[in-house]
Coordinates of C-alpha atoms and ligand atoms in Angstrom, one line a residue:
M862 CA 6.8 29.5 -32.9
A863 CA 7.0 33.0 -31.6
K864 CA 5.6 34.4 -34.9
L865 CA 2.7 32.0 -34.8
I866 CA 1.8 33.0 -31.3
F867 CA 2.0 36.7 -32.3
R868 CA -0.4 36.0 -35.1
C869 CA -2.8 34.2 -32.8
S870 CA -3.0 36.9 -30.3
F871 CA -3.4 39.5 -33.0
A872 CA -6.3 37.5 -34.4
V873 CA -7.9 37.4 -31.0
L874 CA -7.5 41.1 -30.6
L875 CA -9.1 41.7 -34.0
L876 CA -12.0 39.4 -33.2
H877 CA -12.5 41.3 -30.0
Q878 CA -12.8 44.6 -31.8
L879 CA -15.1 43.3 -34.4
A880 CA -17.4 41.5 -32.1
L881 CA -18.2 44.0 -29.5
D882 CA -21.7 42.9 -28.6
F883 CA -21.5 39.1 -28.4
E884 CA -19.2 36.6 -26.7
V885 CA -16.4 35.3 -28.8
V886 CA -15.3 31.8 -28.5
V887 CA -11.6 31.6 -29.2
S888 CA -9.1 28.8 -29.2
T889 CA -8.5 27.3 -25.8
A890 CA -4.8 26.9 -26.5
Q891 CA -2.5 28.8 -24.1
P892 CA -0.8 31.8 -25.6
G893 CA 3.0 32.3 -25.4
N894 CA 5.1 29.6 -23.8
L895 CA 2.9 29.1 -20.7
A896 CA 2.3 25.5 -19.6
T897 CA -1.0 23.9 -20.4
P898 CA -3.0 23.1 -17.2
P899 CA -3.2 19.5 -16.2
P900 CA -6.5 17.7 -17.0
L901 CA -9.2 17.7 -14.4
P902 CA -9.0 14.9 -11.8
V903 CA -11.2 11.8 -12.1
L904 CA -12.8 11.1 -8.7
P905 CA -12.3 9.6 -6.2
L906 CA -8.8 10.9 -5.2
P907 CA -6.4 9.8 -2.5
N908 CA -5.9 12.3 0.3
Y909 CA -2.5 13.3 1.7
S910 CA -2.2 10.5 4.2
Q911 CA -3.2 7.9 1.7
L912 CA -0.6 9.1 -0.8
K913 CA 2.2 9.0 1.8
W914 CA 1.0 5.5 2.7
Q915 CA 1.1 4.3 -0.9
Q916 CA 4.6 5.5 -1.5
R917 CA 6.0 3.3 1.4
E918 CA 5.4 0.2 -0.7
I919 CA 6.5 -2.3 2.0
I920 CA 5.7 -2.0 5.7
M921 CA 6.3 -4.3 8.6
F922 CA 4.0 -6.1 11.0
L923 CA 5.3 -7.5 14.3
H924 CA 3.2 -10.1 16.1
F925 CA 4.5 -10.4 19.6
G926 CA 2.9 -11.4 22.9
V927 CA 2.1 -14.4 25.1
N928 CA 1.7 -16.6 22.0
T929 CA 5.4 -16.1 21.3
F930 CA 6.1 -18.1 24.5
T931 CA 3.4 -20.7 24.2
D932 CA 4.0 -21.8 20.6
S933 CA 0.4 -20.8 19.6
E934 CA -1.3 -18.6 17.1
W935 CA -4.5 -17.8 18.9
G936 CA -4.0 -17.7 22.7
T937 CA -7.0 -18.8 24.8
G938 CA -6.8 -15.8 27.1
K939 CA -6.0 -18.1 30.0
E940 CA -2.2 -17.6 29.7
S941 CA -0.5 -16.5 32.8
P942 CA 1.3 -13.1 32.3
A943 CA 4.2 -15.0 33.9
V944 CA 5.0 -16.6 30.6
F945 CA 5.8 -13.3 29.0
N946 CA 9.6 -13.1 29.7
P947 CA 11.7 -12.0 26.8
T948 CA 15.3 -12.2 28.0
H949 CA 16.9 -9.9 25.5
L950 CA 14.1 -7.7 24.2
D951 CA 15.6 -4.9 22.0
A952 CA 13.1 -2.9 20.0
G953 CA 16.1 -1.1 18.5
Q954 CA 17.1 -4.3 16.8
W955 CA 13.6 -4.7 15.3
V956 CA 13.9 -1.1 13.9
D957 CA 17.4 -1.7 12.6
V958 CA 16.1 -4.8 10.7
A959 CA 13.3 -2.8 9.2
V960 CA 15.5 0.1 8.2
D961 CA 17.9 -2.3 6.5
A962 CA 14.9 -3.8 4.6
G963 CA 13.9 -0.3 3.4
I964 CA 10.8 -0.1 5.6
S965 CA 9.5 3.2 7.0
L966 CA 6.4 2.0 9.0
M967 CA 6.1 -0.7 11.6
I968 CA 2.9 -2.0 13.1
L969 CA 3.0 -3.8 16.5
T970 CA 0.3 -6.0 18.0
A971 CA -0.4 -4.0 21.2
K972 CA -3.0 -6.6 22.1
H973 CA -3.9 -9.8 20.2
H974 CA -7.0 -12.0 20.6
D975 CA -5.6 -13.5 23.9
G976 CA -6.1 -10.1 25.5
F977 CA -2.6 -9.7 26.9
C978 CA -1.5 -6.1 26.7
L979 CA 2.1 -5.1 25.8
W980 CA 1.7 -1.8 27.6
P981 CA 0.7 -1.1 31.2
S982 CA -2.9 -0.3 30.6
R983 CA -4.8 1.3 33.5
Y984 CA -7.9 -0.8 32.7
T985 CA -6.6 -4.3 33.1
D986 CA -4.0 -6.2 35.0
H987 CA -3.6 -8.7 32.2
S988 CA -0.5 -7.0 30.8
V989 CA 3.2 -6.5 31.1
I990 CA 2.6 -5.3 34.7
N991 CA 2.1 -8.8 35.9
S992 CA 4.9 -10.3 33.8
P993 CA 8.5 -11.0 35.1
W994 CA 9.9 -8.9 32.3
K995 CA 11.6 -5.8 33.8
G996 CA 10.0 -6.7 37.1
G997 CA 6.6 -5.6 35.8
H998 CA 7.9 -2.1 35.0
G999 CA 8.3 -2.6 31.3
D1000 CA 6.3 -1.2 28.4
V1001 CA 6.9 -2.8 25.0
V1002 CA 4.8 -0.3 23.1
G1003 CA 6.8 2.5 24.7
E1004 CA 10.1 0.9 23.9
F1005 CA 9.0 0.2 20.3
V1006 CA 7.8 3.8 19.7
A1007 CA 11.0 5.2 21.2
A1008 CA 13.3 3.0 19.1
A1009 CA 11.3 3.8 15.9
K1010 CA 11.4 7.5 16.6
A1011 CA 15.2 7.4 17.1
R1012 CA 15.6 6.1 13.6
G1013 CA 12.9 8.2 11.9
V1014 CA 10.6 5.2 11.4
D1015 CA 6.8 5.7 11.7
V1016 CA 4.7 3.4 13.9
G1017 CA 1.3 1.8 13.8
L1018 CA -0.7 -0.4 16.3
Y1019 CA -3.1 -3.2 16.3
L1020 CA -5.5 -3.5 19.2
S1021 CA -7.6 -6.7 18.8
P1022 CA -11.3 -6.1 19.2
W1023 CA -11.7 -9.8 20.0
D1024 CA -10.5 -10.4 23.6
R1025 CA -10.5 -13.9 24.9
H1026 CA -9.4 -12.9 28.4
D1027 CA -11.4 -9.9 29.5
R1028 CA -14.6 -10.7 31.5
R1029 CA -16.3 -7.7 29.9
Y1030 CA -16.2 -9.3 26.5
G1031 CA -19.7 -10.3 25.5
H1032 CA -21.2 -7.5 27.6
E1033 CA -21.6 -5.0 24.9
K1034 CA -21.5 -1.7 26.6
A1035 CA -18.9 -2.6 29.2
Y1036 CA -16.6 -4.1 26.7
N1037 CA -16.9 -1.3 24.2
E1038 CA -16.1 1.2 27.0
Y1039 CA -13.1 -0.9 27.9
Y1040 CA -11.9 -1.1 24.3
T1041 CA -12.4 2.6 23.7
A1042 CA -10.5 3.5 26.8
Q1043 CA -7.6 1.4 25.6
L1044 CA -7.7 3.1 22.2
Q1045 CA -7.4 6.4 24.0
E1046 CA -4.4 5.3 26.0
L1047 CA -2.6 4.1 22.9
L1048 CA -3.4 7.1 20.8
T1049 CA -2.6 9.8 23.4
N1050 CA 0.4 8.5 25.2
Y1051 CA 2.7 7.4 22.4
G1052 CA 3.0 10.4 20.1
S1053 CA 2.1 10.2 16.4
V1054 CA 0.6 6.9 15.2
R1055 CA 0.4 6.5 11.4
E1056 CA -1.7 3.5 11.0
I1057 CA -4.2 1.5 13.2
W1058 CA -5.4 -1.9 12.4
F1059 CA -8.9 -3.3 13.0
D1060 CA -10.4 -6.6 12.2
G1061 CA -13.9 -8.1 12.9
A1062 CA -12.9 -11.4 14.6
K1063 CA -15.3 -12.4 17.3
G1064 CA -15.6 -15.1 19.9
A1065 CA -17.9 -18.1 19.4
N1066 CA -19.1 -17.4 22.9
A1067 CA -20.4 -14.0 21.9
P1068 CA -21.4 -14.1 18.2
N1069 CA -23.8 -11.2 18.6
M1070 CA -21.3 -8.9 20.3
S1071 CA -21.3 -5.6 18.5
Y1072 CA -18.2 -3.6 18.1
Y1073 CA -18.8 0.1 18.1
F1074 CA -16.6 0.8 15.0
G1075 CA -18.3 4.2 14.5
D1076 CA -17.3 5.4 18.0
W1077 CA -13.8 3.9 17.7
F1078 CA -13.1 5.4 14.3
G1079 CA -14.4 8.8 15.4
M1080 CA -12.1 8.7 18.5
V1081 CA -9.1 7.6 16.4
K1082 CA -9.5 10.5 13.9
E1083 CA -10.0 13.0 16.7
L1084 CA -6.8 11.9 18.5
Q1085 CA -4.5 11.3 15.4
S1086 CA -5.3 13.5 12.4
S1087 CA -2.9 12.0 9.9
I1088 CA -3.5 8.3 10.8
N1089 CA -4.8 5.7 8.3
I1090 CA -7.4 3.4 9.6
F1091 CA -7.2 -0.1 8.2
S1092 CA -10.1 -2.6 8.2
D1093 CA -12.1 -4.7 5.7
A1094 CA -14.1 -1.5 5.2
G1095 CA -11.5 1.2 5.5
P1096 CA -12.3 4.1 6.0
D1097 CA -8.7 4.9 4.8
V1098 CA -7.1 1.6 3.7
R1099 CA -8.7 -1.7 3.1
W1100 CA -7.9 -5.4 3.5
V1101 CA -7.0 -7.1 0.2
G1102 CA -9.2 -10.0 1.0
D1103 CA -6.6 -12.7 1.6
E1104 CA -3.6 -13.4 3.8
Q1105 CA -1.3 -14.6 1.0
G1106 CA -0.2 -11.2 -0.1
C1107 CA -2.0 -11.4 -3.4
A1108 CA -4.1 -8.7 -4.9
G1109 CA -6.3 -9.2 -7.9
S1110 CA -4.6 -8.8 -11.3
T1111 CA -7.3 -6.1 -11.7
C1112 CA -7.0 -3.9 -8.7
W1113 CA -8.7 -0.6 -8.2
S1114 CA -8.0 1.7 -5.3
A1115 CA -11.6 2.8 -5.5
I1116 CA -14.5 0.9 -4.0
N1117 CA -18.0 1.6 -2.7
R1118 CA -17.8 2.0 1.1
T1119 CA -21.5 1.4 1.4
S1120 CA -21.0 -2.2 0.0
L1121 CA -18.4 -3.0 2.7
S1122 CA -18.7 -4.3 6.2
I1123 CA -16.1 -5.6 8.7
G1124 CA -15.8 -9.4 9.0
N1125 CA -18.1 -10.3 6.1
A1126 CA -16.6 -13.2 4.2
S1127 CA -18.8 -12.6 1.1
I1128 CA -17.0 -9.4 0.1
V1129 CA -13.4 -10.8 -0.2
Q1130 CA -13.5 -10.9 -4.0
Y1131 CA -14.8 -7.3 -4.1
L1132 CA -12.0 -6.3 -1.7
N1133 CA -9.4 -8.1 -3.9
K1134 CA -10.3 -6.2 -7.1
G1135 CA -11.9 -3.0 -6.0
D1136 CA -14.4 -1.2 -8.2
P1137 CA -13.9 0.9 -11.4
K1138 CA -17.1 2.8 -10.5
G1139 CA -16.2 3.0 -6.8
T1140 CA -17.0 6.3 -5.1
D1141 CA -14.4 6.0 -2.3
W1142 CA -10.6 5.9 -2.5
I1143 CA -9.7 3.0 -0.1
P1144 CA -6.6 1.3 -1.5
P1145 CA -5.8 -2.3 -0.5
E1146 CA -3.1 -3.5 1.9
C1147 CA -1.7 -7.1 1.6
D1148 CA -0.9 -8.7 4.9
V1149 CA 1.2 -11.8 4.8
S1150 CA 3.8 -13.4 7.2
L1151 CA 7.4 -13.9 6.5
R1152 CA 6.9 -17.3 8.1
K1153 CA 3.9 -19.7 8.1
G1154 CA 2.4 -18.4 11.3
W1155 CA 1.9 -14.8 12.5
F1156 CA 3.7 -15.4 15.8
W1157 CA 7.2 -16.9 16.1
H1158 CA 7.5 -20.6 16.5
K1159 CA 10.8 -22.4 16.9
S1160 CA 9.8 -25.0 14.3
Q1161 CA 9.1 -22.5 11.5
S1162 CA 11.4 -20.8 9.2
P1163 CA 11.1 -17.8 6.8
K1164 CA 9.7 -18.2 3.3
K1165 CA 12.2 -18.6 0.4
L1166 CA 13.4 -15.6 -1.6
N1167 CA 11.4 -16.6 -4.7
Q1168 CA 8.2 -16.8 -2.7
L1169 CA 8.9 -13.4 -1.3
L1170 CA 9.5 -12.0 -4.8
E1171 CA 6.3 -13.6 -6.0
I1172 CA 4.5 -11.8 -3.2
Y1173 CA 6.2 -8.6 -4.0
Y1174 CA 5.1 -8.7 -7.7
N1175 CA 1.5 -9.7 -6.6
S1176 CA 1.2 -6.9 -4.1
V1177 CA 3.4 -3.9 -4.8
G1178 CA 3.3 -4.8 -8.5
R1179 CA -0.5 -4.7 -8.4
N1180 CA -1.1 -1.3 -6.9
C1181 CA -1.0 -2.4 -3.3
L1182 CA 1.1 -2.0 -0.1
L1183 CA 2.8 -5.1 1.2
L1184 CA 2.4 -5.5 5.0
L1185 CA 5.1 -8.1 5.8
N1186 CA 4.9 -9.8 9.2
V1187 CA 8.3 -10.4 10.9
P1188 CA 7.7 -12.0 14.4
P1189 CA 10.2 -11.4 17.2
N1190 CA 11.3 -14.6 18.9
S1191 CA 11.0 -15.5 22.6
S1192 CA 14.3 -13.8 23.4
G1193 CA 12.6 -10.6 22.2
L1194 CA 14.7 -10.3 19.0
I1195 CA 14.1 -10.9 15.3
S1196 CA 15.7 -14.2 14.5
Q1197 CA 18.9 -14.4 12.5
L1198 CA 17.3 -16.5 9.7
D1199 CA 14.6 -13.8 9.3
I1200 CA 17.2 -11.0 9.2
E1201 CA 19.2 -12.8 6.5
R1202 CA 16.1 -13.5 4.4
L1203 CA 15.0 -9.9 4.6
K1204 CA 18.4 -8.8 3.6
E1205 CA 18.3 -11.1 0.6
F1206 CA 14.8 -9.8 -0.3
R1207 CA 15.9 -6.1 -0.1
S1208 CA 19.0 -6.8 -2.0
A1209 CA 17.1 -8.7 -4.7
I1210 CA 14.6 -5.8 -5.1
N1211 CA 17.5 -3.3 -5.3
T1212 CA 19.3 -5.5 -7.9
I1213 CA 16.2 -5.8 -10.1
F1214 CA 15.2 -2.2 -10.0
S1215 CA 18.6 -0.5 -9.9
N1216 CA 19.0 -0.3 -13.7
N1217 CA 16.1 1.1 -15.8
L1218 CA 17.1 0.2 -19.3
A1219 CA 14.6 2.7 -20.7
E1220 CA 16.8 5.6 -19.4
T1221 CA 19.2 5.3 -22.4
C1222 CA 16.3 5.1 -24.9
L1223 CA 14.3 7.5 -27.0
V1224 CA 10.7 7.9 -26.0
T1225 CA 7.9 8.8 -28.5
V1226 CA 4.2 9.0 -28.0
S1227 CA 1.1 8.9 -30.1
S1228 CA 0.2 12.5 -29.1
Q1229 CA 0.7 14.9 -26.2
R1230 CA -1.5 17.3 -24.4
G1231 CA -1.2 20.8 -25.6
G1232 CA 1.5 19.9 -28.1
E1233 CA 5.3 19.7 -27.5
G1234 CA 6.9 21.6 -24.7
R1235 CA 3.7 22.2 -22.7
G1236 CA 4.6 20.0 -19.7
F1237 CA 3.0 16.6 -20.6
G1238 CA 5.6 15.0 -22.9
P1239 CA 7.1 11.6 -22.8
E1240 CA 10.3 12.8 -21.0
N1241 CA 8.1 12.8 -17.8
V1242 CA 8.0 9.0 -17.6
L1243 CA 11.8 8.8 -17.1
D1244 CA 12.4 11.5 -14.5
R1245 CA 12.6 11.0 -10.8
D1246 CA 9.1 12.2 -10.0
H1247 CA 6.8 9.1 -10.1
L1248 CA 3.7 11.0 -9.1
W1249 CA 3.4 14.6 -10.3
T1250 CA 5.1 14.6 -13.7
Y1251 CA 3.5 12.5 -16.4
W1252 CA 2.7 11.9 -20.0
V1253 CA -0.8 12.9 -21.1
P1254 CA -2.0 12.2 -24.7
D1255 CA -4.1 14.6 -26.6
E1256 CA -7.8 14.9 -25.7
A1257 CA -9.1 14.0 -29.2
N1258 CA -8.2 10.3 -29.3
T1259 CA -8.4 8.5 -26.0
K1260 CA -8.5 5.0 -27.6
G1261 CA -5.2 3.3 -28.6
Q1262 CA -2.9 6.0 -27.4
W1263 CA 0.7 4.6 -27.1
I1264 CA 4.1 5.4 -25.7
E1265 CA 7.1 3.8 -27.2
I1266 CA 10.6 3.2 -25.8
R1267 CA 13.2 2.8 -28.6
A1268 CA 16.8 1.6 -28.1
T1269 CA 19.3 3.9 -29.8
D1270 CA 22.0 1.2 -30.5
H1271 CA 21.9 -2.4 -29.3
E1272 CA 18.9 -4.4 -28.3
L1273 CA 17.5 -4.3 -24.8
S1274 CA 17.3 -7.5 -22.8
F1275 CA 14.6 -7.4 -20.0
N1276 CA 11.9 -9.4 -18.4
V1277 CA 10.0 -6.9 -16.3
V1278 CA 8.0 -3.8 -17.3
M1279 CA 7.0 -1.3 -14.7
I1280 CA 4.3 1.2 -15.4
Q1281 CA 3.0 3.9 -13.0
E1282 CA 0.0 6.0 -13.2
A1283 CA -0.3 9.6 -11.8
I1284 CA -2.8 8.6 -9.2
G1285 CA -2.8 12.1 -7.7
L1286 CA -5.4 12.8 -10.4
G1287 CA -7.3 9.5 -10.0
Q1288 CA -6.8 5.9 -11.1
R1289 CA -7.9 5.7 -14.7
I1290 CA -6.4 3.0 -16.9
K1291 CA -8.7 0.0 -17.5
R1292 CA -6.9 -2.0 -20.2
H1293 CA -3.4 -1.9 -21.7
E1294 CA -1.0 -4.1 -23.8
I1295 CA 2.7 -4.3 -24.2
Y1296 CA 4.4 -5.0 -27.6
V1297 CA 8.1 -5.7 -28.2
D1298 CA 9.2 -5.2 -31.8
G1299 CA 5.6 -5.5 -32.8
R1300 CA 4.9 -8.7 -30.9
L1301 CA 2.3 -8.7 -28.0
V1302 CA 4.1 -10.0 -24.9
A1303 CA 1.8 -8.9 -22.1
E1304 CA -1.7 -7.5 -21.5
G1305 CA -3.3 -6.2 -18.4
T1306 CA -6.1 -4.2 -17.0
T1307 CA -5.5 -1.7 -14.2
I1308 CA -2.2 0.0 -13.4
G1309 CA -2.6 2.4 -10.5
Y1310 CA 0.3 3.5 -8.4
K1311 CA 2.5 0.7 -9.7
K1312 CA 2.1 -2.2 -12.1
L1313 CA 4.9 -4.7 -12.6
H1314 CA 4.6 -7.1 -15.5
R1315 CA 7.0 -10.0 -15.0
L1316 CA 7.0 -11.4 -18.5
E1317 CA 5.6 -15.0 -18.7
I1318 CA 7.8 -15.7 -21.7
G1319 CA 10.9 -14.8 -19.8
A1320 CA 13.6 -12.4 -21.0
V1321 CA 13.1 -10.7 -24.4
E1322 CA 15.6 -9.0 -26.7
A1323 CA 14.1 -6.0 -28.4
K1324 CA 14.7 -2.6 -29.8
R1325 CA 11.2 -1.2 -29.5
V1326 CA 8.8 -1.5 -26.6
R1327 CA 5.3 -0.1 -27.1
I1328 CA 2.7 0.3 -24.3
V1329 CA -0.8 0.8 -25.7
I1330 CA -3.6 2.2 -23.6
L1331 CA -6.8 0.6 -24.8
K1332 CA -9.3 1.8 -22.3
S1333 CA -9.2 4.4 -19.6
R1334 CA -11.6 6.6 -17.5
K1335 CA -10.9 9.9 -19.3
L1336 CA -7.3 10.6 -20.4
P1337 CA -4.6 8.2 -19.2
L1338 CA -1.7 9.8 -17.2
I1339 CA 1.5 7.8 -17.1
S1340 CA 4.1 9.0 -14.6
H1341 CA 6.8 6.4 -14.9
I1342 CA 8.0 3.6 -17.1
G1343 CA 10.8 1.1 -16.4
L1344 CA 12.4 -1.9 -18.2
Y1345 CA 14.3 -4.2 -16.0
F1346 CA 16.1 -7.5 -16.0
D1347 CA 15.2 -9.7 -13.0
P1348 CA 17.9 -12.4 -12.7
Y1349 CA 15.7 -14.3 -10.2
W1350 CA 12.9 -14.9 -12.6
H1351 CA 12.8 -18.3 -14.3
P1352 CA 9.3 -19.0 -15.7
K1353 CA 8.5 -22.6 -16.2
Ligands
LIG629 C1 -27.5 -14.3 18.6 O1 -28.6 -13.8 17.8 C2 -29.3 -14.8 17.2 C3 -30.3 -14.1 16.2 O2 -30.8 -12.9 16.8 C4 -30.0 -15.7 18.2 O3 -30.8 -16.7 17.6 C5 -28.9 -16.3 19.1 O4 -29.5 -17.0 20.2 C6 -28.0 -15.3 19.7 N1 -26.9 -15.9 20.3 C7 -26.4 -15.6 21.5 C8 -25.3 -16.5 22.0 O5 -26.9 -14.7 22.2
LIG630 C1 -8.7 10.5 3.7 O1 -9.7 9.9 3.0 C2 -10.3 8.9 3.7 C3 -11.2 8.1 2.7 O2 -12.1 9.0 2.0 C4 -11.1 9.5 4.9 O3 -11.7 8.4 5.6 C5 -10.1 10.2 5.8 O4 -10.7 10.8 6.8 C6 -9.3 11.2 5.0 N1 -8.2 11.7 5.8 C7 -8.0 13.0 5.9 C8 -6.9 13.4 6.8 O5 -8.6 13.8 5.3
LIG631 C1 -22.1 -9.2 3.5 O1 -21.9 -8.8 2.2 C2 -23.0 -9.2 1.3 C3 -22.5 -8.9 -0.1 O2 -22.2 -7.6 -0.3 C4 -24.3 -8.6 1.7 O3 -25.3 -9.0 0.9 C5 -24.6 -8.9 3.2 O4 -25.7 -8.1 3.6 C6 -23.4 -8.5 4.1 N1 -23.6 -9.0 5.4 C7 -23.5 -8.2 6.5 C8 -23.8 -8.9 7.8 O5 -23.2 -7.1 6.4
LIG632 C1 -20.6 1.6 -6.9 O1 -21.3 2.9 -6.8 C2 -21.4 3.4 -8.1 C3 -22.0 4.8 -8.0 O2 -23.1 4.8 -7.1 C4 -22.3 2.5 -9.0 O3 -22.5 3.1 -10.3 C5 -21.7 1.1 -9.0 O4 -22.5 0.2 -9.7 C6 -21.4 0.6 -7.6 N1 -20.7 -0.7 -7.7 C7 -21.2 -1.8 -7.4 C8 -20.4 -3.0 -7.5 O5 -22.4 -1.9 -6.9
LIG633 C1 16.3 -14.9 18.8 O1 17.1 -14.3 17.8 C2 18.4 -14.0 18.2 C3 19.1 -13.4 17.0 O2 18.6 -12.2 16.6 C4 19.1 -15.2 18.7 O3 20.4 -14.8 19.2 C5 18.3 -15.9 19.7 O4 19.0 -17.1 20.1 C6 16.9 -16.2 19.3 N1 16.1 -16.7 20.3 C7 15.5 -17.9 20.2 C8 14.7 -18.3 21.4 O5 15.6 -18.6 19.2

């Protein structure tokens, strides 16, 4: 190697001397043992806040308010604040439950459509101030934020634009002033807020009411620089287009912002799949409730473990974030049944993904950027870094590049294949296939931050697993590969 390099630089030197008067084009290969630079990014790219968001994988929603006490999903706005009386409210318990479930961000409904505010807003008396809870001196948002901070969990808030209580609703300017003022209260008095949720729901009594999203978003960014704004149209993270926690099997983080609008039912398919030609990085978030309803109802119980795992594979396993709603009950606590189900869910995920069978295998590739030892080899797909170290094939042949995992002694038995793309340089892969011992067992389109293939044919025994990248925007970059056995998966 060293000899070769010496000869190369010697040749370059010679060329230089011979060609004094014109530009010499020499090999672009790096001299010595310097690393080859990474390929150029393929736009659009995530920014810092979006990358941090993506790595959370599962976050928690908490729907809590007057509906919790009236057994309803959409309050009318006529509820008396007197109904809000959680006898044992303990936000610390909510946070403990989230931490045990491996969750690092929790989003609370500061105000839902009924208009009742969980914090003592200066701009309305329809709030905790007029409730019996803590004699009207309580602040649920404050307690929630303090409890989360104590355990290092980040917070997010939802402030419903639709307000069925406030008289200003329907009077465009007055209501938008009221709403903007409440946003300012929430985003200045409670420290750092990492996500804020907007939807476009409107009252039938005021179908023409305009929400001043432009003003609101500007205000939000001014007050919280690292926040992610969620809505149908981003600007930072987008709705996935359904409330079942199910992303498209093709799912691009990119989309065209100019084609989006908030509360437009005709774009749900587009939101679900994204756009390979999209100019904006606005990745999808999958909101779904642990129970049937968003609010707690005595009559409802949490979804079964296999339903939750299905949701996990269809959201986290399809390049999305899972926003799982866990509604506190009328005592102000997360119910025991929900706690147990979340524990089962976390323990199932840990069980499935604790043992990557690929780690004991040999990994070979069709080619690698810059040749061996230049930083883009197959060893990168098995290290701990799932973002910034990755395998890159050689420039020359972008079609049919492959990476193969080969067992060194006995056969591998698995039913899940995980593939991750180095999205820091853009989402690229458009089509891929998985072969075991030469047999096609799964095919797919996009990969993105994480793709989980739960094999339809069930568990396979094999010595060789080959992932073929058939189509990609420029070079494909694979940051991680895993082969797992999911004991909960029993395909029909
Ligand atoms: C809303 O706007 C439409 C079209 O401009 C109009 O026909 C309708 O009367 C308006 N509705 C209300 C409740 O103002
Ligand atoms: C991150 O990117 C989104 C989408 O392009 C943009 O709306 C947002 O302002 C960016 N955030 C930061 C902190 O740059
Ligand atoms: C809703 O989306 C469709 C499809 O993109 C578009 O044609 C229509 O103009 C949008 N409507 C509104 C009110 O933005
Ligand atoms: C999104 O924008 C790009 C660039 O302008 C364009 O090529 C593409 O066709 C757009 N996608 C859709 C679905 O209109
Ligand atoms: C709420 O959940 C707690 C357990 O965390 C339980 O002790 C309490 O009885 C529940 N309240 C209601 C009204 O079900």
